[in-house]
Coordinates of C-alpha atoms and ligand atoms in Angstrom, one line a residue:
X1 CA 141.1 98.6 105.5
X2 CA 141.1 99.2 101.8
X3 CA 138.1 100.9 100.3
X4 CA 137.6 101.3 96.5
X5 CA 136.1 104.7 95.7
X6 CA 134.2 105.2 92.4
X7 CA 132.8 108.7 91.8
X8 CA 130.3 107.7 89.1
X9 CA 128.2 109.9 86.8
X10 CA 126.1 113.1 87.1
X11 CA 126.5 114.6 90.6
X12 CA 128.8 111.7 91.6
X13 CA 132.2 113.4 91.1
X14 CA 131.1 116.4 93.2
X15 CA 129.5 114.5 96.0
X16 CA 132.1 111.7 96.1
X17 CA 134.9 114.2 96.3
X18 CA 133.4 115.5 99.5
X19 CA 132.7 112.0 100.8
X20 CA 136.3 111.0 100.1
X21 CA 137.6 114.0 102.1
X22 CA 135.3 113.1 105.0
X23 CA 136.6 109.5 105.1
X24 CA 140.2 110.8 105.0
X25 CA 139.6 113.2 107.8
X26 CA 137.9 110.6 110.0
X27 CA 140.7 108.1 109.2
X28 CA 143.3 110.7 110.3
X29 CA 141.4 111.7 113.4
X30 CA 140.8 108.1 114.7
X31 CA 143.8 106.4 113.1
X32 CA 141.6 104.1 111.1
X33 CA 144.4 103.6 108.5
X34 CA 141.9 103.7 105.7
X35 CA 143.4 103.2 102.3
X36 CA 141.1 104.9 99.7
X37 CA 141.7 103.7 96.2
X38 CA 140.1 105.7 93.3
X39 CA 138.7 103.7 90.4
X40 CA 136.3 104.5 87.6
X41 CA 133.0 103.0 86.4
X42 CA 130.0 104.3 84.4
X43 CA 130.6 106.8 81.6
X44 CA 134.3 107.4 82.5
X45 CA 135.0 103.6 82.1
X46 CA 132.9 103.3 79.0
X47 CA 135.1 106.0 77.3
X48 CA 138.4 104.5 78.6
X49 CA 137.7 100.7 78.6
X50 CA 134.6 100.5 76.3
X51 CA 132.7 99.0 79.2
X52 CA 131.0 100.7 82.2
X53 CA 132.6 98.0 84.5
X54 CA 135.3 95.5 83.9
X55 CA 136.3 92.1 85.4
X56 CA 139.6 93.7 86.4
X57 CA 137.7 96.3 88.5
X58 CA 135.6 93.5 90.0
X59 CA 138.8 91.7 91.0
X60 CA 140.2 94.8 92.7
X61 CA 136.9 95.3 94.6
X62 CA 137.0 91.6 95.7
X63 CA 140.5 92.2 96.9
X64 CA 139.5 95.2 98.9
X65 CA 137.5 95.4 102.1
X66 CA 134.7 97.7 100.9
X67 CA 133.4 99.8 98.0
X68 CA 131.9 103.3 97.8
X69 CA 130.0 103.5 94.5
X70 CA 128.8 106.9 93.2
X71 CA 125.5 107.3 91.4
X72 CA 125.4 105.8 88.0
X73 CA 123.6 107.0 84.8
X74 CA 121.8 103.7 84.7
X75 CA 119.2 105.0 82.3
X76 CA 122.0 105.6 79.6
X77 CA 123.2 102.0 79.8
X78 CA 120.9 100.0 77.6
X79 CA 123.0 97.5 75.6
X80 CA 125.3 95.1 77.5
X81 CA 126.8 93.9 74.2
X82 CA 128.2 97.5 73.8
X83 CA 129.7 97.4 77.3
X84 CA 126.8 99.3 78.8
X85 CA 126.4 97.3 82.0
X86 CA 124.5 98.7 84.9
X87 CA 127.4 99.0 87.5
X88 CA 125.1 99.0 90.4
X89 CA 123.5 95.7 89.3
X90 CA 126.9 94.3 88.4
X91 CA 128.3 94.7 91.9
X92 CA 125.1 93.7 93.6
X93 CA 125.0 90.5 91.6
X94 CA 128.7 89.6 91.4
X95 CA 129.3 90.3 95.1
X96 CA 125.9 88.9 96.2
X97 CA 125.0 92.1 98.0
X98 CA 121.5 90.8 98.8
X99 CA 120.5 93.4 101.4
X100 CA 119.9 97.0 100.6
X101 CA 119.4 98.9 103.8
X102 CA 118.0 102.4 103.3
X103 CA 117.4 104.4 106.5
X104 CA 115.2 107.5 106.5
X105 CA 114.7 109.9 109.4
X106 CA 113.6 113.4 110.0
X107 CA 115.8 116.1 111.6
X108 CA 114.2 118.9 113.7
X109 CA 115.8 121.6 111.6
X110 CA 114.8 120.3 108.2
X111 CA 111.4 121.4 107.0
X112 CA 109.0 118.5 106.3
X113 CA 105.3 118.1 106.5
X114 CA 105.7 114.9 108.4
X115 CA 105.7 114.0 112.1
X116 CA 109.2 113.1 113.2
X117 CA 110.1 109.6 112.2
X118 CA 113.1 107.2 112.1
X119 CA 112.8 104.1 110.0
X120 CA 114.8 101.8 107.7
X121 CA 113.7 100.0 104.6
X122 CA 115.4 96.6 104.1
X123 CA 115.1 95.8 100.4
X124 CA 116.0 92.5 98.7
X125 CA 118.6 93.3 96.1
X126 CA 119.3 90.3 93.9
X127 CA 116.1 89.1 92.3
X128 CA 112.4 90.2 92.1
X129 CA 111.3 92.1 89.0
X130 CA 114.8 93.2 88.0
X131 CA 115.3 91.8 84.5
X132 CA 119.0 92.4 84.6
X133 CA 119.7 90.2 87.6
X134 CA 117.1 87.5 88.1
X135 CA 118.2 85.1 85.3
X136 CA 121.5 83.3 84.9
X137 CA 122.1 84.5 81.4
X138 CA 120.1 86.9 79.2
X139 CA 117.4 89.1 80.4
X140 CA 114.0 88.3 81.9
X141 CA 112.1 91.0 79.9
X142 CA 110.9 89.5 76.7
X143 CA 109.4 91.1 73.6
X144 CA 107.2 88.3 72.4
X145 CA 105.8 90.2 69.4
X146 CA 106.2 93.9 68.7
X147 CA 103.0 94.4 70.7
X148 CA 103.4 91.8 73.4
X149 CA 106.0 92.0 76.2
X150 CA 106.6 89.9 79.3
X151 CA 108.5 90.6 82.4
X152 CA 109.4 87.8 84.9
X153 CA 109.7 88.3 88.6
X154 CA 111.8 85.7 90.4
X155 CA 111.3 85.1 94.2
X156 CA 113.3 82.3 95.9
X157 CA 112.9 81.0 99.4
X158 CA 116.7 81.3 100.0
X159 CA 116.7 85.0 99.1
X160 CA 113.5 85.6 101.2
X161 CA 115.0 83.9 104.2
X162 CA 118.2 85.9 104.2
X163 CA 116.6 89.3 103.7
X164 CA 114.1 88.5 106.4
X165 CA 116.9 87.5 108.7
X166 CA 118.7 90.8 107.9
X167 CA 115.6 92.8 108.7
X168 CA 115.0 91.0 112.1
X169 CA 118.7 91.4 113.1
X170 CA 118.5 95.1 112.3
X171 CA 115.2 95.5 114.1
X172 CA 116.9 94.0 117.2
X173 CA 119.3 97.0 117.2
X174 CA 116.4 99.4 116.7
X175 CA 112.8 99.5 118.0
X176 CA 112.2 95.8 117.6
X177 CA 109.4 96.2 115.1
X178 CA 109.3 94.7 111.6
X179 CA 106.6 95.6 109.0
X180 CA 106.4 93.2 106.0
X181 CA 105.4 95.0 102.8
X182 CA 103.9 92.8 100.0
X183 CA 101.2 92.2 97.4
X184 CA 100.3 88.7 98.4
X185 CA 96.6 89.4 97.8
X186 CA 97.5 89.4 94.0
X187 CA 100.9 87.8 93.8
X188 CA 99.8 84.9 95.9
X189 CA 102.6 82.5 95.0
X190 CA 105.6 84.8 95.0
X191 CA 104.7 87.2 97.7
X192 CA 103.1 84.3 99.5
X193 CA 106.5 82.7 99.7
X194 CA 108.0 86.0 100.8
X195 CA 105.5 86.3 103.6
X196 CA 105.9 82.7 104.6
X197 CA 109.7 83.2 104.9
X198 CA 109.3 86.4 107.0
X199 CA 106.9 84.7 109.5
X200 CA 109.2 81.7 109.7
X201 CA 112.2 83.8 110.5
X202 CA 110.1 85.9 112.9
X203 CA 109.8 82.8 115.1
X204 CA 113.5 83.2 116.1
X205 CA 112.9 86.8 117.2
X206 CA 110.0 86.6 119.8
X207 CA 110.8 90.1 121.1
X208 CA 110.1 91.7 117.7
X209 CA 106.6 92.9 116.9
X210 CA 105.6 92.0 113.4
X211 CA 102.8 93.5 111.2
X212 CA 102.2 93.4 107.5
X213 CA 100.9 95.9 104.9
X214 CA 99.9 95.6 101.2
X215 CA 102.3 97.7 99.2
X216 CA 99.7 100.1 97.8
X217 CA 98.1 100.8 101.2
X218 CA 101.6 101.2 102.6
X219 CA 102.1 104.3 100.4
X220 CA 99.2 105.9 102.2
X221 CA 100.3 104.7 105.7
X222 CA 103.9 105.9 105.3
X223 CA 102.7 109.3 104.1
X224 CA 100.1 109.6 106.8
X225 CA 102.0 108.2 109.8
X226 CA 105.6 107.5 109.0
X227 CA 106.4 107.5 112.8
X228 CA 104.5 104.2 113.2
X229 CA 107.3 102.3 111.3
X230 CA 110.7 101.1 112.4
X231 CA 112.1 98.4 110.1
X232 CA 110.3 97.6 106.9
X233 CA 111.2 94.5 104.9
X234 CA 110.1 94.1 101.3
X235 CA 111.0 92.7 97.9
X236 CA 113.3 94.4 95.4
X237 CA 111.1 96.8 93.4
X238 CA 108.7 97.6 96.1
X239 CA 111.7 98.5 98.3
X240 CA 113.2 100.7 95.6
X241 CA 110.1 102.7 95.2
X242 CA 109.2 102.9 98.9
X243 CA 112.7 103.9 100.0
X244 CA 112.8 106.9 97.6
X245 CA 109.5 108.0 99.1
X246 CA 110.7 107.6 102.7
X247 CA 113.9 109.5 101.8
X248 CA 112.0 112.3 100.3
X249 CA 109.5 112.4 103.2
X250 CA 112.5 112.9 105.5
X251 CA 113.3 116.2 103.7
X252 CA 115.2 115.3 100.5
X253 CA 116.4 112.5 98.4
X254 CA 119.8 114.0 99.0
X255 CA 119.7 112.6 102.5
X256 CA 119.1 109.0 101.3
X257 CA 122.1 106.9 102.2
X258 CA 122.2 103.2 101.7
X259 CA 124.3 100.1 102.3
X260 CA 124.3 97.1 100.0
X261 CA 125.5 94.2 102.1
X262 CA 126.2 90.5 101.6
X263 CA 127.9 88.0 103.8
X264 CA 131.4 88.9 102.5
X265 CA 131.2 92.3 100.9
X266 CA 129.5 95.6 101.3
X267 CA 129.0 98.7 99.2
X268 CA 128.0 102.2 100.3
X269 CA 125.8 103.9 97.7
X270 CA 123.4 106.9 97.7
X271 CA 119.8 105.8 97.3
X272 CA 119.2 108.3 94.6
X273 CA 120.4 108.3 91.0
X274 CA 122.9 110.5 89.1
X275 CA 120.5 113.6 89.2
X276 CA 121.7 115.0 85.8
X277 CA 119.3 117.9 86.3
X278 CA 121.6 119.4 88.9
X279 CA 125.0 117.9 88.0
X280 CA 128.0 120.2 87.8
X281 CA 126.2 123.1 89.6
X282 CA 127.7 122.6 93.1
X283 CA 124.2 122.2 94.6
X284 CA 123.9 118.5 95.1
X285 CA 123.6 117.3 98.7
X286 CA 126.6 115.1 99.7
X287 CA 125.0 113.8 102.9
X288 CA 123.5 110.8 101.1
X289 CA 127.0 109.5 100.2
X290 CA 128.4 110.5 103.6
X291 CA 125.7 108.6 105.4
X292 CA 126.4 105.6 103.1
X293 CA 130.1 105.9 104.0
X294 CA 129.2 105.9 107.7
X295 CA 127.1 102.7 107.1
X296 CA 130.0 101.1 105.4
X297 CA 132.4 101.9 108.3
X298 CA 129.8 100.5 110.7
X299 CA 129.5 97.3 108.7
X300 CA 133.4 96.9 108.6
X301 CA 133.5 97.5 112.3
X302 CA 130.9 94.8 113.0
X303 CA 132.4 92.3 110.5
X304 CA 136.0 92.7 111.6
X305 CA 135.3 93.4 115.3
X306 CA 136.9 96.9 115.1
X307 CA 135.1 99.1 117.6
X308 CA 137.0 102.2 116.3
X309 CA 135.2 101.8 113.0
X310 CA 131.9 101.8 114.7
X311 CA 133.0 104.9 116.7
X312 CA 134.0 106.6 113.4
X313 CA 130.5 105.9 112.0
X314 CA 128.9 107.4 115.1
X315 CA 131.2 110.5 114.8
X316 CA 130.1 111.1 111.2
X317 CA 126.4 110.7 112.2
X318 CA 126.8 113.1 115.1
X319 CA 128.6 115.7 113.0
X320 CA 125.8 115.4 110.3
X321 CA 123.2 116.0 112.9
X322 CA 125.1 119.0 114.2
X323 CA 125.7 120.4 110.7
X324 CA 122.0 120.1 109.9
X325 CA 121.1 121.8 113.2
X326 CA 123.5 124.6 112.2
X327 CA 122.1 124.8 108.7
X328 CA 125.5 124.1 107.2
X329 CA 123.9 122.3 104.3
X330 CA 122.8 122.5 100.7
X331 CA 119.7 124.2 99.6
X332 CA 117.5 121.1 99.2
X333 CA 117.3 120.8 103.0
X334 CA 117.1 124.5 103.8
X335 CA 120.7 125.6 103.9
X336 CA 122.5 128.0 101.6
X337 CA 125.8 126.3 101.0
X338 CA 127.1 124.7 97.9
X339 CA 128.3 121.0 97.8
X340 CA 131.9 121.9 98.2
X341 CA 131.4 124.4 101.1
X342 CA 129.1 122.0 102.8
X343 CA 131.9 119.4 102.7
X344 CA 134.5 121.9 103.8
X345 CA 132.5 122.9 106.9
X346 CA 131.7 119.3 107.6
X347 CA 135.3 118.4 107.6
X348 CA 136.2 121.3 110.0
X349 CA 133.4 120.0 112.3
X350 CA 134.9 116.5 112.4
X351 CA 138.4 117.9 113.1
X352 CA 137.0 120.0 115.9
X353 CA 134.9 117.2 117.5
Ligands
LIG401 P1 118.9 108.7 87.3 O1 118.4 108.6 85.9 O2 120.4 108.6 87.4 O3 118.1 107.8 88.3 P2 117.1 110.9 88.1 O4 117.3 112.4 88.0 O5 116.1 110.3 87.2 O6 118.6 110.3 87.7 P3 117.5 110.9 90.8 O7 119.0 111.1 90.6 O8 117.2 109.9 91.8 O9 116.8 110.5 89.5 O10 116.9 112.3 91.2 C1 115.6 112.6 91.4 C2 115.4 114.0 91.9 O11 116.0 114.2 93.2 C3 116.0 115.0 91.0 O12 115.2 116.2 90.8 C4 117.3 115.4 91.6 O13 117.7 116.7 91.4 C5 117.0 115.2 93.1 N1 118.2 114.7 93.8 C6 118.7 113.5 93.7 N2 119.9 113.4 94.5 C7 120.1 114.6 95.0 C8 121.1 115.2 95.9 N3 122.1 114.5 96.3 N4 120.9 116.5 96.3 C9 119.9 117.2 95.9 N5 118.9 116.7 95.1 C10 119.0 115.5 94.7

């Protein structure tokens, strides 16, 4: 299996270096024969190729089996005509990675104000309120006059159906409970369609319990009782916001791993951004990317019927649990190690497992 590895911006180089070593170590240990191919995107690519991403890179990614994308300085990339394309959006759209799966769970040794919980947010990834991806050409945010602006939100039955199916399939492997998060009381047509799709898909999963929450009330419910949730399905922007909250409630955004998956391709990516405030200080938590890598290995294992890949993902998850229990972690989750040392000890743990 060939995996393209792109370090990205901000804390990306530090955390992706650790993640790459982890993948190499697991590959050696379980004979996965992973081929990790380094590539660049974001600021590095803008300097070298005058574009944050290039069609050549996309071709390489399509030719590979998976992609690990580091955090991108999305906020810096404002003008596509100057090559400043949001790489995250580019891959999600070009590879039709419609499902963004963002798990969040507490660990006994990580201080948090929450009751223990274990949930996953399943976020639609290709349309919604995202001006850079919901129109065929151009941008769906419009400045009508200097003082009037419009932002369009696209919701299609096709995208609702497929994200709902992803959520119900995932719920079948978890606690068989799907919560639909929406704002259909106000966005009657668009979120009405989303709800309709979810309930239609639900008919194929009679074992799954379904409930629904209005997105604003959901913020209170998830802070008050996160343990009552299992699989949460929602549209793009609500999922983006909600999943940062759930990651932080679990202890730190630095634990937030995610997988962006479509029918043909998948991309592991931390749920957080490039964290410029802590870049280059050797304090960023690499576990978000390591979890994302584990999710990618699991996806590859399922897709290509390779049980050893699924085993590799389980090994990474187990070692992460043990590392956290042993406080071999960065400071954001109560440890005292730097990024590099956290990675070094994690690798020794995998080798010894
Ligand atoms: P961007 O503009 O790229 O989204 P940001 O700083 O606005 O960057 P995040 O990168 O998501 O947004 O970071 C939000 C907060 O979470 C920051 O205070 C950051 O330091 C912290 N954070 C994010 N990722 C990690 C990590 N891996 N380890 C520790 N702290 C993190």
